[in-house]
Amino acid sequence: VSATAGTLAQDGEREGQPPEIALEPIVLERIVSADGKTASVTKEIPASADTYIASNKPNNNYGNTTWLRLGYNATGDNLGALRALIRFDMGRVPSRATIHWARFRIYQHTVTVRPGDPDSVTTRHLNDPWDERAVTWNSHQPNWGGVLQKSNPTLSIGWIEADMTELVKEWVSGQHPNNGLTFLANEEAVERQRIFYSREQGGGLHPRVVVNYTEHVDNHPPRVSVESLP
């Protein structure tokens, strides 16, 4: 069942133009060292862009919906193969910080995968930029980077976590361009979906990266001296 602008689809996915949600990083913890020179920071960074693309609706853009779909949809809207894309603004982490760990978190709220089905999720970084409100199946000819992870996530409803430490280090240092991630699952033409909340959902259910790092603290005024010319 397709949703019209501003309405709630029968399956729960809001389309149209949802209210703009202001998502800002949150400092969960900040501990300054005894000498005042460094600080250990744990920060939650929300998705700055997220969407999905669908093979049976190859010219449709889903950047304004409240869901991220993955796998294959053979019922209802019959969207076909589904791939999710997510990007995070890592400029909120100091480029010279020492990153200790980073965890990706996303809320899974619907699963049509049955126990025992061949189902794995592949995570890749993207080498090319994309526009959340413009990208479609036809317009997105992905220049995929290497496989970051291949796993069989839980079929349970709730938060799913995965390690992202090494990639976040590369993003923050500038070693690798930050064009976000793409997620792929089994795209065989059989109903087998995972559905996650996007950043447009609100209510604190958006995808995020939680990163822990050490930063240097400059809390001393500059020293100025003047010497006589010879």
Tab-separated table of C-alpha atoms in Angstrom, residues 39-164:
chain	number	residue	atom	x	y	z
A	39	ALA	CA	40.070	14.657	28.187
A	40	SER	CA	38.429	11.294	27.576
A	41	VAL	CA	35.225	11.870	25.610
A	42	THR	CA	32.381	9.522	24.698
A	43	LYS	CA	30.187	11.141	22.050
A	44	GLU	CA	27.046	10.009	20.230
A	45	ILE	CA	26.951	11.159	16.597
A	46	PRO	CA	23.578	10.839	14.796
A	47	ALA	CA	23.146	9.960	11.133
A	48	SER	CA	23.397	13.104	9.017
A	49	ALA	CA	21.785	11.389	5.988
A	50	ASP	CA	20.090	8.037	5.411
A	51	THR	CA	17.837	6.427	2.828
A	52	TYR	CA	17.220	3.220	0.892
A	53	ILE	CA	16.896	2.356	-2.797
A	54	ALA	CA	14.559	-0.188	-4.419
A	55	SER	CA	15.090	-2.131	-7.672
A	56	ASN	CA	11.382	-2.359	-8.602
A	57	LYS	CA	10.952	1.400	-8.093
A	58	PRO	CA	14.248	2.372	-9.719
A	59	ASN	CA	13.492	6.077	-10.097
A	60	ASN	CA	11.939	6.623	-6.648
A	61	ASN	CA	13.774	8.419	-3.881
A	62	TYR	CA	13.073	7.433	-0.256
A	63	GLY	CA	15.209	9.978	1.575
A	64	ASN	CA	12.234	11.503	3.377
A	65	THR	CA	10.747	8.291	4.792
A	66	THR	CA	10.977	7.046	8.358
A	67	TRP	CA	12.244	3.579	7.446
A	68	LEU	CA	15.413	2.025	6.089
A	69	ARG	CA	14.722	-1.224	4.211
A	70	LEU	CA	17.178	-3.994	3.447
A	71	GLY	CA	16.886	-7.316	1.619
A	72	TYR	CA	13.981	-8.091	-0.733
A	73	ASN	CA	10.316	-7.022	-0.660
A	74	ALA	CA	8.006	-9.355	-2.633
A	75	THR	CA	4.692	-8.471	-0.926
A	76	GLY	CA	2.635	-5.300	-0.559
A	77	ASP	CA	4.460	-2.593	-2.497
A	78	ASN	CA	6.709	-5.262	-4.117
A	79	LEU	CA	9.733	-2.974	-4.000
A	80	GLY	CA	12.185	-5.674	-5.051
A	81	ALA	CA	15.809	-5.625	-3.917
A	82	LEU	CA	16.509	-3.089	-1.168
A	83	ARG	CA	19.761	-1.430	-0.078
A	84	ALA	CA	20.273	1.055	2.737
A	85	LEU	CA	22.694	4.020	2.756
A	86	ILE	CA	23.804	5.964	5.854
A	87	ARG	CA	26.280	8.802	6.417
A	88	PHE	CA	27.646	10.358	9.644
A	89	ASP	CA	29.303	13.756	10.149
A	90	MET	CA	32.668	12.793	11.602
A	91	GLY	CA	33.791	16.410	11.582
A	92	ARG	CA	32.390	16.469	15.126
A	93	VAL	CA	35.427	14.471	16.289
A	94	PRO	CA	38.740	16.405	16.489
A	95	SER	CA	41.024	15.299	13.652
A	96	ARG	CA	43.978	14.877	16.034
A	97	ALA	CA	42.036	12.907	18.634
A	98	THR	CA	43.123	9.395	19.588
A	99	ILE	CA	40.143	7.152	18.895
A	100	HIS	CA	39.807	4.143	21.192
A	101	TRP	CA	36.573	2.578	19.937
A	102	ALA	CA	33.487	3.309	17.849
A	103	ARG	CA	30.177	1.436	17.757
A	104	PHE	CA	27.434	1.682	15.100
A	105	ARG	CA	23.876	1.391	16.480
A	106	ILE	CA	20.579	1.036	14.580
A	107	TYR	CA	17.050	0.060	15.688
A	108	GLN	CA	15.486	-2.924	13.914
A	109	HIS	CA	11.698	-2.903	14.228
A	110	THR	CA	10.422	-5.355	11.583
A	111	VAL	CA	11.875	-8.602	10.217
A	112	THR	CA	10.311	-10.876	7.576
A	113	VAL	CA	13.361	-13.152	7.496
A	114	ARG	CA	12.438	-16.586	8.809
A	115	PRO	CA	14.766	-18.580	11.066
A	116	GLY	CA	16.975	-20.746	8.870
A	117	ASP	CA	16.617	-18.541	5.770
A	118	PRO	CA	19.885	-17.776	3.955
A	119	ASP	CA	20.396	-14.287	5.277
A	120	SER	CA	23.555	-12.264	5.772
A	121	VAL	CA	24.206	-8.537	5.827
A	122	THR	CA	27.255	-7.095	4.080
A	123	THR	CA	28.526	-3.653	5.085
A	124	ARG	CA	30.702	-1.637	2.672
A	125	HIS	CA	31.999	1.902	2.749
A	126	LEU	CA	31.206	4.107	-0.248
A	127	ASN	CA	33.837	5.830	-2.351
A	128	ASP	CA	31.415	8.221	-4.094
A	129	PRO	CA	29.153	10.936	-2.626
A	130	TRP	CA	25.335	10.728	-2.755
A	131	ASP	CA	22.387	13.023	-2.051
A	132	GLU	CA	19.869	11.732	0.502
A	133	ARG	CA	16.915	13.446	-1.232
A	134	ALA	CA	17.930	12.546	-4.796
A	135	VAL	CA	19.591	9.126	-4.895
A	136	THR	CA	17.656	6.297	-6.585
A	137	TRP	CA	18.378	2.739	-7.693
A	138	ASN	CA	19.014	3.972	-11.251
A	139	SER	CA	21.116	6.975	-10.272
A	140	HIS	CA	23.286	5.126	-7.779
A	141	GLN	CA	26.016	3.225	-9.554
A	142	PRO	CA	28.025	2.453	-6.456
A	143	ASN	CA	31.769	2.596	-6.320
A	144	TRP	CA	31.940	0.261	-3.350
A	145	GLY	CA	34.923	0.079	-1.096
A	146	GLY	CA	36.013	-3.164	0.543
A	147	VAL	CA	33.767	-5.286	2.735
A	148	LEU	CA	33.870	-3.960	6.286
A	149	GLN	CA	31.765	-6.698	7.799
A	150	LYS	CA	29.651	-9.684	6.832
A	151	SER	CA	27.346	-10.959	9.547
A	152	ASN	CA	24.021	-12.570	10.422
A	153	PRO	CA	22.386	-10.047	12.768
A	154	THR	CA	19.748	-11.100	15.249
A	155	LEU	CA	16.135	-11.455	14.078
A	156	SER	CA	14.945	-9.870	17.317
A	157	ILE	CA	13.374	-6.425	17.472
A	158	GLY	CA	15.530	-3.748	19.094
A	159	TRP	CA	18.961	-2.163	18.873
A	160	ILE	CA	21.697	-3.811	16.806
A	161	GLU	CA	25.352	-2.886	17.310
A	162	ALA	CA	28.511	-3.392	15.271
A	163	ASP	CA	32.137	-2.322	15.624
A	164	MET	CA	33.252	0.574	13.405
